[in-house]
Short mmCIF file of C-alpha atoms in Angstrom, two decimals:
data_model
loop_
_atom_site.label_atom_id
_atom_site.label_comp_id
_atom_site.label_asym_id
_atom_site.label_seq_id
_atom_site.Cartn_x
_atom_site.Cartn_y
_atom_site.Cartn_z
CA UNK A 614 0.09 -0.10 -0.02
CA UNK A 615 2.92 2.33 -0.51
CA UNK A 616 1.03 4.22 -3.28
CA UNK A 617 -1.71 4.88 -0.68
CA UNK A 618 0.72 6.21 1.79
CA UNK A 619 2.29 8.58 -0.71
CA UNK A 620 -1.16 9.88 -1.72
CA UNK A 621 -1.76 10.75 2.00
CA UNK A 622 1.60 12.29 2.46
CA UNK A 623 0.93 14.62 -0.45
CA UNK A 624 -1.99 16.08 1.06
CA UNK A 625 -1.53 19.90 1.56
CA UNK A 626 -4.18 21.52 3.79
CA UNK A 627 -4.07 23.83 6.65
CA UNK A 628 -5.04 22.80 10.05
CA UNK A 629 -8.60 23.29 9.80
CA UNK A 630 -9.27 21.55 6.69
CA UNK A 631 -6.90 18.79 7.58
CA UNK A 632 -9.09 18.24 10.99
CA UNK A 633 -12.34 18.02 8.74
CA UNK A 634 -10.61 15.73 6.27
CA UNK A 635 -9.53 13.51 9.15
CA UNK A 636 -13.17 13.30 10.44
CA UNK A 637 -14.44 12.41 6.95
CA UNK A 638 -11.84 9.55 6.59
CA UNK A 639 -12.78 8.38 9.99
CA UNK A 640 -16.52 8.44 9.02
CA UNK A 641 -15.69 6.55 5.79
CA UNK A 642 -13.60 3.88 7.81
CA UNK A 643 -16.22 3.25 10.55
CA UNK A 644 -19.57 3.94 8.86
CA UNK A 645 -21.79 0.54 8.98
CA UNK A 646 -23.84 2.01 5.98
CA UNK A 647 -22.95 3.87 2.91
CA UNK A 648 -22.36 7.73 3.48
CA UNK A 649 -22.69 10.19 0.37
CA UNK A 650 -21.28 13.86 0.12
CA UNK A 651 -24.75 14.84 1.00
CA UNK A 652 -24.62 13.06 4.45
CA UNK A 653 -21.01 14.13 5.19
CA UNK A 654 -22.00 17.77 4.57
CA UNK A 655 -25.01 17.63 6.95
CA UNK A 656 -22.75 15.83 9.56
CA UNK A 657 -19.83 18.41 9.52
CA UNK A 658 -21.66 21.47 7.72
CA UNK A 659 -21.37 23.18 11.02
CA UNK A 660 -17.56 23.54 11.02
CA UNK A 661 -16.29 27.15 10.99
CA UNK A 662 -14.93 26.77 7.50
CA UNK A 663 -18.42 26.28 6.12
CA UNK A 664 -19.84 29.36 7.90
CA UNK A 665 -22.44 31.20 5.66
CA UNK A 666 -22.64 28.27 3.03
CA UNK A 667 -25.69 26.32 2.22
CA UNK A 668 -25.78 22.49 1.75
CA UNK A 669 -24.89 22.66 -1.69
CA UNK A 670 -21.98 24.86 -1.37
CA UNK A 671 -20.63 22.78 1.42
CA UNK A 672 -20.68 19.84 -0.88
CA UNK A 673 -18.83 21.75 -3.57
CA UNK A 674 -16.30 23.00 -0.93
CA UNK A 675 -15.71 19.41 0.20
CA UNK A 676 -15.12 18.17 -3.33
CA UNK A 677 -13.00 21.05 -4.48
CA UNK A 678 -11.20 22.03 -1.31
CA UNK A 679 -11.15 19.08 0.90
CA UNK A 680 -11.09 15.93 -1.05
CA UNK A 681 -9.24 16.85 -4.27
CA UNK A 682 -6.07 15.43 -3.48
CA UNK A 683 -7.54 11.87 -2.82
CA UNK A 684 -9.17 10.96 -6.20
CA UNK A 685 -6.96 8.11 -6.49
CA UNK A 686 -8.04 6.67 -3.06
CA UNK A 687 -11.77 7.70 -3.08
CA UNK A 688 -14.32 7.01 -5.50
CA UNK A 689 -16.25 10.54 -5.29
CA UNK A 690 -19.44 10.30 -7.50
CA UNK A 691 -20.65 13.44 -9.36
CA UNK A 692 -24.07 12.96 -7.64
CA UNK A 693 -24.07 14.11 -4.04
CA UNK A 694 -26.50 11.37 -2.74
CA UNK A 695 -24.33 8.43 -4.17
CA UNK A 696 -22.16 6.70 -1.90
CA UNK A 697 -18.51 7.94 -1.39
CA UNK A 698 -16.10 5.22 -0.63
CA UNK A 699 -12.63 4.00 -0.74
CA UNK A 700 -11.38 2.52 -3.92
CA UNK A 701 -10.34 -0.78 -2.18
CA UNK A 702 -10.69 -2.38 1.40
CA UNK A 703 -6.92 -2.40 1.74
CA UNK A 704 -6.94 1.47 2.02
CA UNK A 705 -9.17 1.14 5.04
CA UNK A 706 -6.98 -1.71 6.43
CA UNK A 707 -3.97 0.85 6.05
CA UNK A 708 -5.75 3.66 8.03
CA UNK A 709 -6.68 1.69 11.03
CA UNK A 710 -3.33 0.10 11.38
CA UNK A 711 -1.37 2.28 13.70
CA UNK A 712 1.93 0.55 13.11
CA UNK A 713 1.72 0.80 9.25
CA UNK A 714 0.58 4.56 9.53
CA UNK A 715 3.74 4.99 11.65
CA UNK A 716 2.39 8.20 13.48
CA UNK A 717 1.22 9.97 10.40
CA UNK A 718 -1.84 12.12 10.92
CA UNK A 719 -4.29 10.08 8.97
CA UNK A 720 -4.09 7.04 11.28
CA UNK A 721 -7.96 6.32 12.40
CA UNK A 722 -8.70 5.24 15.90
CA UNK A 723 -11.87 3.36 15.36
CA UNK A 724 -13.41 3.55 18.64
CA UNK A 725 -12.85 7.33 18.83
CA UNK A 726 -14.50 8.00 15.55
CA UNK A 727 -17.39 5.53 16.42
CA UNK A 728 -17.74 7.74 19.64
CA UNK A 729 -17.73 10.98 17.74
CA UNK A 730 -20.24 9.75 15.10
CA UNK A 731 -22.58 8.36 18.00
CA UNK A 732 -22.57 12.05 19.35
CA UNK A 733 -23.24 13.61 15.82
CA UNK A 734 -25.99 10.98 15.01
CA UNK A 735 -27.91 11.71 18.43
CA UNK A 736 -27.68 15.46 17.74
CA UNK A 737 -29.07 15.10 14.30
CA UNK A 738 -31.84 13.00 15.59
CA UNK A 739 -32.83 15.35 18.36
CA UNK A 740 -32.88 18.24 16.00
CA UNK A 741 -34.71 16.67 13.03
CA UNK A 742 -36.94 13.78 14.26
CA UNK A 743 -40.66 14.71 14.64
CA UNK A 744 -43.97 13.20 14.69
CA UNK A 745 -45.35 12.15 11.26
CA UNK A 746 -42.09 13.23 9.68
CA UNK A 747 -43.46 12.62 6.18
CA UNK A 748 -46.55 15.12 6.79
CA UNK A 749 -48.85 12.38 5.67
CA UNK A 750 -52.61 13.65 5.62
CA UNK A 751 -53.75 9.99 5.59
CA UNK A 752 -51.82 7.89 8.09
CA UNK A 753 -53.99 4.62 7.20
CA UNK A 754 -51.86 4.22 4.04
CA UNK A 755 -49.31 1.37 3.89
CA UNK A 756 -45.65 2.51 3.58
CA UNK A 757 -45.65 0.85 0.25
CA UNK A 758 -48.12 3.35 -1.06
CA UNK A 759 -46.13 6.26 -0.02
CA UNK A 760 -42.57 5.38 -1.00
CA UNK A 761 -41.98 8.44 -3.10
CA UNK A 762 -43.06 10.72 -0.10
CA UNK A 763 -40.68 8.78 2.19
CA UNK A 764 -37.78 9.12 -0.26
CA UNK A 765 -38.45 12.89 -0.38
CA UNK A 766 -39.18 13.83 3.20
CA UNK A 767 -36.85 11.47 4.93
CA UNK A 768 -33.29 13.01 4.28
CA UNK A 769 -30.15 10.95 3.67
CA UNK A 770 -28.62 12.14 6.93
CA UNK A 771 -31.62 11.18 9.01
CA UNK A 772 -31.80 7.68 7.30
CA UNK A 773 -28.10 7.27 8.00
CA UNK A 774 -28.27 8.64 11.84
CA UNK A 775 -31.36 6.49 12.64
CA UNK A 776 -29.75 3.09 11.27
CA UNK A 777 -26.41 3.83 12.57
CA UNK A 778 -26.34 5.69 15.88
CA UNK A 779 -26.82 2.32 18.07
CA UNK A 780 -23.83 0.89 16.14
CA UNK A 781 -21.51 3.72 16.69
CA UNK A 782 -22.67 4.09 20.47
CA UNK A 783 -21.83 0.14 21.06
CA UNK A 784 -18.83 0.18 19.09
CA UNK A 785 -17.51 3.28 20.67
CA UNK A 786 -18.51 2.06 24.05
CA UNK A 787 -16.46 4.74 25.98
CA UNK A 788 -17.52 7.66 23.58
CA UNK A 789 -18.49 9.95 26.27
CA UNK A 790 -14.90 9.75 27.84
CA UNK A 791 -13.21 10.43 24.55
CA UNK A 792 -14.66 13.94 23.79
CA UNK A 793 -14.60 15.83 27.09
CA UNK A 794 -15.67 19.29 25.52
CA UNK A 795 -19.51 19.54 25.52
CA UNK A 796 -19.84 16.50 27.52
CA UNK A 797 -22.94 17.58 29.23
CA UNK A 798 -24.60 18.51 25.81
CA UNK A 799 -23.81 15.18 24.48
CA UNK A 800 -25.48 13.46 27.55
CA UNK A 801 -28.39 15.84 27.31
CA UNK A 802 -28.77 14.67 23.67
CA UNK A 803 -29.06 11.19 24.59
CA UNK A 804 -31.46 11.87 27.32
CA UNK A 805 -33.74 14.02 25.38
CA UNK A 806 -33.68 11.35 22.53
CA UNK A 807 -34.61 8.70 25.05
CA UNK A 808 -37.33 10.92 26.46
CA UNK A 809 -38.76 12.64 23.57
CA UNK A 810 -37.73 11.20 20.16
CA UNK A 811 -37.73 7.42 20.67
CA UNK A 812 -41.13 6.86 19.20
CA UNK A 813 -40.27 9.14 16.23
CA UNK A 814 -37.03 7.07 15.69
CA UNK A 815 -39.23 4.01 15.60
CA UNK A 816 -41.48 5.65 12.99
CA UNK A 817 -38.55 6.45 10.71
CA UNK A 818 -37.13 3.08 10.91
CA UNK A 819 -40.57 1.63 10.09
CA UNK A 820 -40.68 3.77 7.05
CA UNK A 821 -37.27 3.23 5.68
CA UNK A 822 -37.44 -0.77 6.36
CA UNK A 823 -40.63 -1.63 5.18
CA UNK A 824 -39.46 -2.26 1.74
CA UNK A 825 -36.95 -4.83 2.78
CA UNK A 826 -37.32 -7.82 0.54
CA UNK A 827 -34.01 -9.59 1.61
CA UNK A 828 -33.92 -12.73 4.02
CA UNK A 829 -31.48 -12.39 6.89
CA UNK A 830 -29.63 -15.91 6.80
CA UNK A 831 -26.80 -15.24 9.24
CA UNK A 832 -24.95 -12.36 10.93
CA UNK A 833 -21.54 -11.55 10.67
CA UNK A 834 -19.32 -9.35 12.91
CA UNK A 835 -17.45 -7.69 10.26
CA UNK A 836 -17.50 -6.75 6.53
CA UNK A 837 -17.14 -9.68 3.96
CA UNK A 838 -13.62 -9.25 2.06
CA UNK A 839 -13.64 -12.66 0.30
CA UNK A 840 -15.60 -15.58 -0.73
CA UNK A 841 -15.31 -18.95 -2.48
CA UNK A 842 -17.40 -22.10 -3.09
CA UNK A 843 -16.48 -25.54 -2.51
CA UNK A 844 -15.86 -27.76 -5.78
CA UNK A 845 -19.11 -29.48 -5.19
CA UNK A 846 -21.03 -26.34 -4.72
CA UNK A 847 -22.26 -27.33 -1.26
CA UNK A 848 -20.41 -25.11 0.86
CA UNK A 849 -19.68 -21.20 0.75
CA UNK A 850 -16.71 -19.75 2.72
CA UNK A 851 -16.37 -16.22 3.49
CA UNK A 852 -13.48 -14.34 4.91
CA UNK A 853 -14.15 -11.20 7.09
CA UNK A 854 -12.53 -8.32 8.61
CA UNK A 855 -13.60 -9.57 11.92
CA UNK A 856 -10.52 -12.04 11.46
CA UNK A 857 -12.61 -15.03 10.92
CA UNK A 858 -13.69 -17.53 8.39
CA UNK A 859 -17.15 -18.72 8.21
CA UNK A 860 -18.65 -21.67 6.30
CA UNK A 861 -22.44 -21.59 5.01
CA UNK A 862 -24.63 -24.40 3.69
CA UNK A 863 -25.23 -23.49 0.06
CA UNK A 864 -28.61 -25.07 0.01
CA UNK A 865 -30.16 -23.66 3.20
CA UNK A 866 -27.72 -20.50 3.52
CA UNK A 867 -27.27 -21.41 7.32
CA UNK A 868 -23.95 -21.08 8.97
CA UNK A 869 -22.12 -24.62 9.41
CA UNK A 870 -20.50 -24.67 12.79
CA UNK A 871 -18.62 -21.93 14.54
CA UNK A 872 -16.41 -19.11 12.97
CA UNK A 873 -12.95 -20.53 11.94
CA UNK A 874 -10.16 -18.36 13.87
CA UNK A 875 -6.50 -18.26 13.86
CA UNK A 876 -5.67 -14.92 11.88
CA UNK A 877 -5.02 -11.92 13.69
CA UNK A 878 -6.05 -9.66 10.79
CA UNK A 879 -8.68 -9.36 8.14
CA UNK A 880 -9.00 -12.42 5.88
CA UNK A 881 -8.32 -10.96 2.38
CA UNK A 882 -8.49 -14.46 0.53
CA UNK A 883 -10.01 -17.91 0.77
CA UNK A 884 -9.61 -20.70 -1.66
CA UNK A 885 -10.80 -24.32 -1.87
CA UNK A 886 -8.44 -27.11 -3.03
CA UNK A 887 -10.06 -28.87 -6.20
CA UNK A 888 -10.98 -31.85 -4.22
CA UNK A 889 -12.60 -29.79 -1.41
CA UNK A 890 -10.60 -30.98 1.21
CA UNK A 891 -8.35 -27.94 1.94
CA UNK A 892 -9.43 -24.38 2.67
CA UNK A 893 -6.37 -21.94 2.32
CA UNK A 894 -6.53 -18.35 3.52
CA UNK A 895 -4.49 -15.19 3.27
CA UNK A 896 -4.77 -12.31 5.55
CA UNK A 897 -3.65 -9.07 6.83
CA UNK A 898 -1.93 -10.76 9.87
CA UNK A 899 1.30 -9.49 11.46
CA UNK A 900 2.61 -13.04 11.19
CA UNK A 901 2.46 -13.12 7.44
CA UNK A 902 1.28 -16.65 7.21
CA UNK A 903 -1.15 -18.73 5.06
CA UNK A 904 -3.47 -20.91 6.97
CA UNK A 905 -4.83 -24.44 5.71
CA UNK A 906 -7.95 -25.78 7.33
CA UNK A 907 -10.12 -28.84 6.72
CA UNK A 908 -13.44 -27.50 5.81
CA UNK A 909 -15.17 -30.35 7.33
CA UNK A 910 -13.83 -30.16 10.81
CA UNK A 911 -12.43 -26.53 11.03
CA UNK A 912 -9.25 -28.01 12.28
CA UNK A 913 -5.79 -26.97 10.97
CA UNK A 914 -4.13 -29.20 8.49
CA UNK A 915 -0.60 -28.18 9.15
CA UNK A 916 1.47 -25.38 10.70
CA UNK A 917 0.83 -21.92 9.02
CA UNK A 918 2.72 -21.60 5.76
CA UNK A 919 5.68 -18.84 6.32
CA UNK A 920 8.08 -17.18 4.08
CA UNK A 921 6.23 -14.08 3.07
CA UNK A 922 7.51 -10.91 4.61
CA UNK A 923 4.48 -8.95 4.50
CA UNK A 924 0.63 -9.39 4.31
CA UNK A 925 -0.80 -12.21 2.13
CA UNK A 926 -3.23 -10.62 -0.22
CA UNK A 927 -4.32 -13.69 -2.28
CA UNK A 928 -4.32 -17.38 -2.49
CA UNK A 929 -5.11 -19.82 -5.36
CA UNK A 930 -4.96 -23.43 -6.18
CA UNK A 931 -3.71 -24.83 -9.49
CA UNK A 932 -6.48 -26.84 -11.32
CA UNK A 933 -4.73 -30.23 -10.53
CA UNK A 934 -4.40 -29.35 -6.83
CA UNK A 935 -0.78 -29.92 -6.64
CA UNK A 936 0.27 -26.23 -6.24
CA UNK A 937 -0.93 -23.45 -4.04
CA UNK A 938 -0.10 -19.76 -5.06
CA UNK A 939 0.09 -16.73 -3.06
CA UNK A 940 0.52 -13.03 -3.53
CA UNK A 941 2.07 -10.70 -0.86
CA UNK A 942 2.42 -7.09 0.03
CA UNK A 943 6.27 -8.02 0.04
CA UNK A 944 5.99 -7.69 -3.69
CA UNK A 945 6.49 -11.49 -4.27
CA UNK A 946 4.50 -14.51 -5.46
CA UNK A 947 5.29 -17.89 -3.88
CA UNK A 948 4.37 -21.43 -4.92
CA UNK A 949 3.88 -24.21 -2.55
CA UNK A 950 3.65 -27.93 -2.67
CA UNK A 951 0.03 -28.93 -1.89
CA UNK A 952 1.13 -32.28 -0.50
CA UNK A 953 3.90 -31.48 1.62
CA UNK A 954 3.20 -27.55 2.01
CA UNK A 955 7.03 -27.00 1.34
CA UNK A 956 7.82 -23.87 -0.73
CA UNK A 957 8.55 -24.61 -4.50
CA UNK A 958 11.68 -22.84 -5.51
CA UNK A 959 12.50 -19.29 -4.78
CA UNK A 960 9.73 -16.52 -4.51
CA UNK A 961 8.87 -15.09 -8.11
CA UNK A 962 10.09 -11.51 -7.99
CA UNK A 963 9.64 -8.78 -10.50
CA UNK A 964 6.73 -6.74 -9.26
CA UNK A 965 7.60 -3.21 -7.81
CA UNK A 966 4.35 -3.18 -5.80
CA UNK A 967 2.19 -5.37 -3.65
CA UNK A 968 1.32 -8.64 -5.56
CA UNK A 969 -2.50 -8.48 -5.11
CA UNK A 970 -4.30 -11.09 -7.12
CA UNK A 971 -3.19 -14.36 -8.45
CA UNK A 972 -4.92 -16.91 -10.76
CA UNK A 973 -4.16 -20.08 -12.75
CA UNK A 974 -5.16 -20.81 -16.27
CA UNK A 975 -7.50 -23.57 -16.87
CA UNK A 976 -4.81 -25.97 -17.87
CA UNK A 977 -2.59 -24.95 -15.05
CA UNK A 978 0.31 -24.17 -17.09
CA UNK A 979 0.19 -20.29 -16.52
CA UNK A 980 0.01 -18.37 -13.35
CA UNK A 981 -0.91 -14.66 -13.65
CA UNK A 982 -0.36 -11.98 -10.98
CA UNK A 983 -1.60 -8.60 -10.66
CA UNK A 984 0.10 -5.72 -8.68
CA UNK A 985 0.02 -2.12 -7.50
CA UNK A 986 2.74 -1.39 -9.86
CA UNK A 987 -0.05 -1.33 -12.60
CA UNK A 988 1.16 -4.57 -14.38
CA UNK A 989 0.15 -8.30 -14.78
CA UNK A 990 2.97 -10.79 -14.71
CA UNK A 991 2.67 -14.06 -16.39
CA UNK A 992 4.61 -17.19 -15.09
CA UNK A 993 5.27 -20.79 -15.99
CA UNK A 994 3.63 -22.37 -13.17
CA UNK A 995 6.06 -25.36 -13.15
CA UNK A 996 9.36 -23.54 -13.41
CA UNK A 997 8.42 -20.01 -12.14
CA UNK A 998 9.99 -18.35 -15.19
CA UNK A 999 8.34 -15.38 -16.48
CA UNK A 1000 6.48 -15.73 -19.73
CA UNK A 1001 5.82 -13.22 -22.59
CA UNK A 1002 5.85 -9.27 -21.97
CA UNK A 1003 4.26 -7.58 -19.07
CA UNK A 1004 0.60 -6.55 -19.49
CA UNK A 1005 0.17 -2.90 -18.35
CA UNK A 1006 -2.90 -0.91 -17.52
CA UNK A 1007 -3.20 2.77 -17.38
CA UNK A 1008 -1.39 3.67 -14.22
CA UNK A 1009 -4.02 1.94 -12.11
CA UNK A 1010 -3.21 -0.82 -9.52
CA UNK A 1011 -4.51 -4.49 -10.50
CA UNK A 1012 -7.24 -5.65 -7.91
CA UNK A 1013 -8.46 -8.86 -9.68
CA UNK A 1014 -7.34 -11.31 -12.36
CA UNK A 1015 -9.27 -14.35 -13.80
CA UNK A 1016 -8.95 -16.70 -16.85
CA UNK A 1017 -11.99 -17.71 -18.72
CA UNK A 1018 -12.76 -21.56 -18.60
CA UNK A 1019 -11.54 -22.23 -21.78
CA UNK A 1020 -8.19 -20.54 -21.07
CA UNK A 1021 -8.49 -18.24 -24.12
CA UNK A 1022 -8.99 -14.95 -22.28
CA UNK A 1023 -7.57 -13.32 -19.20
CA UNK A 1024 -9.73 -10.65 -17.38
CA UNK A 1025 -8.37 -7.90 -15.20
CA UNK A 1026 -9.97 -5.46 -12.92
CA UNK A 1027 -8.20 -2.20 -12.55
CA UNK A 1028 -8.44 0.62 -9.90
CA UNK A 1029 -9.99 2.96 -12.47
CA UNK A 1030 -13.22 0.71 -12.32
CA UNK A 1031 -12.51 -0.83 -15.66
CA UNK A 1032 -12.05 -4.34 -16.85
CA UNK A 1033 -9.53 -5.16 -19.47
CA UNK A 1034 -9.46 -8.44 -21.52
CA UNK A 1035 -6.40 -10.10 -23.04
CA UNK A 1036 -5.83 -12.78 -25.51
CA UNK A 1037 -4.12 -15.65 -23.69
CA UNK A 1038 -2.12 -16.82 -26.67
CA UNK A 1039 -0.66 -13.49 -27.72
CA UNK A 1040 -1.34 -11.53 -24.55
CA UNK A 1041 -2.56 -8.56 -26.84
CA UNK A 1042 -5.35 -6.58 -25.49
CA UNK A 1043 -8.86 -7.59 -26.73
CA UNK A 1044 -10.83 -4.42 -27.75
CA UNK A 1045 -11.15 -1.38 -25.57
CA UNK A 1046 -11.45 -1.50 -21.64
CA UNK A 1047 -15.04 -2.33 -20.44
CA UNK A 1048 -16.33 0.72 -18.76
CA UNK A 1049 -19.58 1.77 -16.69
CA UNK A 1050 -18.60 0.12 -13.31
CA UNK A 1051 -19.26 2.10 -10.25
CA UNK A 1052 -16.89 -0.23 -8.09
CA UNK A 1053 -13.62 -1.99 -8.94
CA UNK A 1054 -14.59 -5.22 -10.43
CA UNK A 1055 -13.91 -8.58 -9.03
CA UNK A 1056 -14.17 -12.11 -10.51
CA UNK A 1057 -15.26 -15.07 -8.62
CA UNK A 1058 -15.37 -18.75 -9.99
CA UNK A 1059 -18.64 -20.46 -9.09
CA UNK A 1060 -19.31 -24.30 -9.51
CA UNK A 1061 -22.13 -25.41 -11.77
CA UNK A 1062 -25.20 -26.52 -10.17
CA UNK A 1063 -25.19 -30.03 -11.74
CA UNK A 1064 -23.45 -32.19 -9.27
CA UNK A 1065 -23.77 -35.55 -11.06
CA UNK A 1066 -20.39 -34.97 -12.89
CA UNK A 1067 -17.30 -33.08 -11.74
CA UNK A 1068 -18.35 -29.50 -11.62
CA UNK A 1069 -17.30 -27.03 -14.34
CA UNK A 1070 -16.28 -23.73 -13.01
CA UNK A 1071 -18.16 -20.92 -14.54
CA UNK A 1072 -17.13 -17.16 -14.39
CA UNK A 1073 -19.73 -14.58 -14.29
CA UNK A 1074 -19.00 -10.84 -14.56
CA UNK A 1075 -21.85 -9.04 -12.87
CA UNK A 1076 -21.93 -5.23 -13.55
CA UNK A 1077 -23.64 -2.94 -10.92
CA UNK A 1078 -25.16 0.13 -12.52
CA UNK A 1079 -28.18 2.32 -12.50
CA UNK A 1080 -29.49 0.26 -9.59
CA UNK A 1081 -29.39 -2.94 -11.81
CA UNK A 1082 -27.49 -6.03 -11.61
CA UNK A 1083 -26.36 -7.00 -15.22
CA UNK A 1084 -25.02 -10.10 -16.72
CA UNK A 1085 -22.89 -8.81 -19.53
CA UNK A 1086 -25.21 -6.09 -20.80
CA UNK A 1087 -28.60 -7.69 -20.06
CA UNK A 1088 -30.54 -6.50 -17.14
CA UNK A 1089 -30.89 -9.23 -14.64
CA UNK A 1090 -32.08 -7.94 -11.28
CA UNK A 1091 -33.15 -4.73 -9.93
CA UNK A 1092 -31.76 -3.79 -6.57
CA UNK A 1093 -34.21 -2.68 -3.99
CA UNK A 1094 -33.71 0.98 -2.73
CA UNK A 1095 -32.09 -0.11 0.64
CA UNK A 1096 -29.02 -1.28 -1.36
CA UNK A 1097 -28.48 1.77 -3.55
CA UNK A 1098 -26.24 3.50 -1.05
CA UNK A 1099 -24.40 0.59 0.54
CA UNK A 1100 -20.50 1.11 1.08
CA UNK A 1101 -18.86 -1.10 0.17
CA UNK A 1102 -21.22 -2.18 -2.27
CA UNK A 1103 -22.59 -5.69 -1.64
CA UNK A 1104 -20.87 -8.65 -3.32
CA UNK A 1105 -23.12 -10.25 -5.80
CA UNK A 1106 -22.87 -13.90 -6.97
CA UNK A 1107 -25.03 -15.77 -9.50
CA UNK A 1108 -25.27 -19.48 -8.74
CA UNK A 1109 -27.47 -21.31 -11.32
CA UNK A 1110 -30.84 -19.44 -10.78
CA UNK A 1111 -30.02 -17.94 -7.45
CA UNK A 1112 -28.74 -14.47 -6.97
CA UNK A 1113 -26.59 -14.27 -3.61
CA UNK A 1114 -26.09 -10.89 -2.22
CA UNK A 1115 -23.41 -10.69 0.66
CA UNK A 1116 -23.39 -7.35 2.48
CA UNK A 1117 -21.73 -6.73 5.86
CA UNK A 1118 -23.97 -8.56 8.32
CA UNK A 1119 -26.16 -10.46 6.12
CA UNK A 1120 -26.59 -12.98 3.15
CA UNK A 1121 -29.77 -12.18 1.03
CA UNK A 1122 -31.03 -14.79 -1.49
CA UNK A 1123 -33.11 -14.19 -4.46
CA UNK A 1124 -34.58 -16.49 -7.10
CA UNK A 1125 -33.98 -14.93 -10.49
CA UNK A 1126 -35.03 -17.83 -12.80
CA UNK A 1127 -37.61 -15.62 -14.28
CA UNK A 1128 -34.91 -13.45 -15.72
CA UNK A 1129 -32.43 -16.10 -17.24
#
């Protein structure tokens, strides 16, 4: 993440603007729900530098004078009501790691920012909540009949504060001790909210949650960073920033056993071996290891694999199951014997930035690795020697790579929210970059539903745009409005005729057979 550190170090703001930026970064780090510039402006618009400005002017000030130096790290939509978020979860990981920030001013104390936001949310609700907030003349109407009125009258900041205040309060448990100035006012807001505004808050929660069509299948204690299906399609594994791995029954979507522990950092990558007997995981752990688990019992199959000198960002098994590859922030790729778990040869070097994604071709002969140095490198998976030329993007980090099942195409997801396709024989680019994505694309391999024969891995690229999930260019599924502002955006998987949405604390399941 050296490029992220450089971007933060290049910020040139005076003390007042720096403080506002710090508050905004803290908000983006700890917010349990998406926040837009509209919400940020409402939360921090009372700062002295915004004196005399209306909401629209505050938003423009934020865009031009506070956040202008962070375009490489933040996605800031042109619309003020769309979610502003980090380009990649690893940026958040950097900000909350005091050791990696090395006393830089942008280190985010999670508990402190939760506490501050708890206070801000309470203040907003005390000020804005009221009886019949939508000013409805006919209170007998169902919420579904007045959704347009709800969208207009219940502002984004009220929505956010109503949903998030209790999370901020509990996750910043000592919030009243962290901000001594104005302590009595904060307590007064909480007491007034409890005494006078509680019923109005329940009214808002009813209004904004009535349209939920998703099914809560299981709760997580952190954001989902990685997912993988077992080869037989019966189990889904998920890695989370709560340092755990969870297994889910892919038929009932219920948790299988207890969370799998062992990592002391966010689990960035999970991968099943082709026979389904091994689950490998890499994480932002300070021991820089790869862990190997039996997915049936959750027990360790060996000692953690050591050899990398920085965080392990990705893991992948070769199609024949004989080799495990790993990419790391130490700028290397390593190969491991999947029988003995001994390293195969020396680390593969050449990248000048963190080696983020790794992927094997369908025949297992080629290993592709992407990096923050804006390149894809190709390796002979047997000898570790480089193959062909470097594949380069437009000065944007590589976040994901995947081969097509027939091995003819390599797809790559770049930090500029584009997909580039490459001919896997000549390594020449195929056409122009695919654009229109509002998130950095990720690629996920999914087993075919027919389990009578050994499963064929199918790769689906699902595009999210204009509130639609699209398979290629065809509209597949319209997102309910409660998903529009999620940050980070939900992970979306298509399995046979089932659409799976994974976001933060829930799995949501939809039958989309009608659209296929």
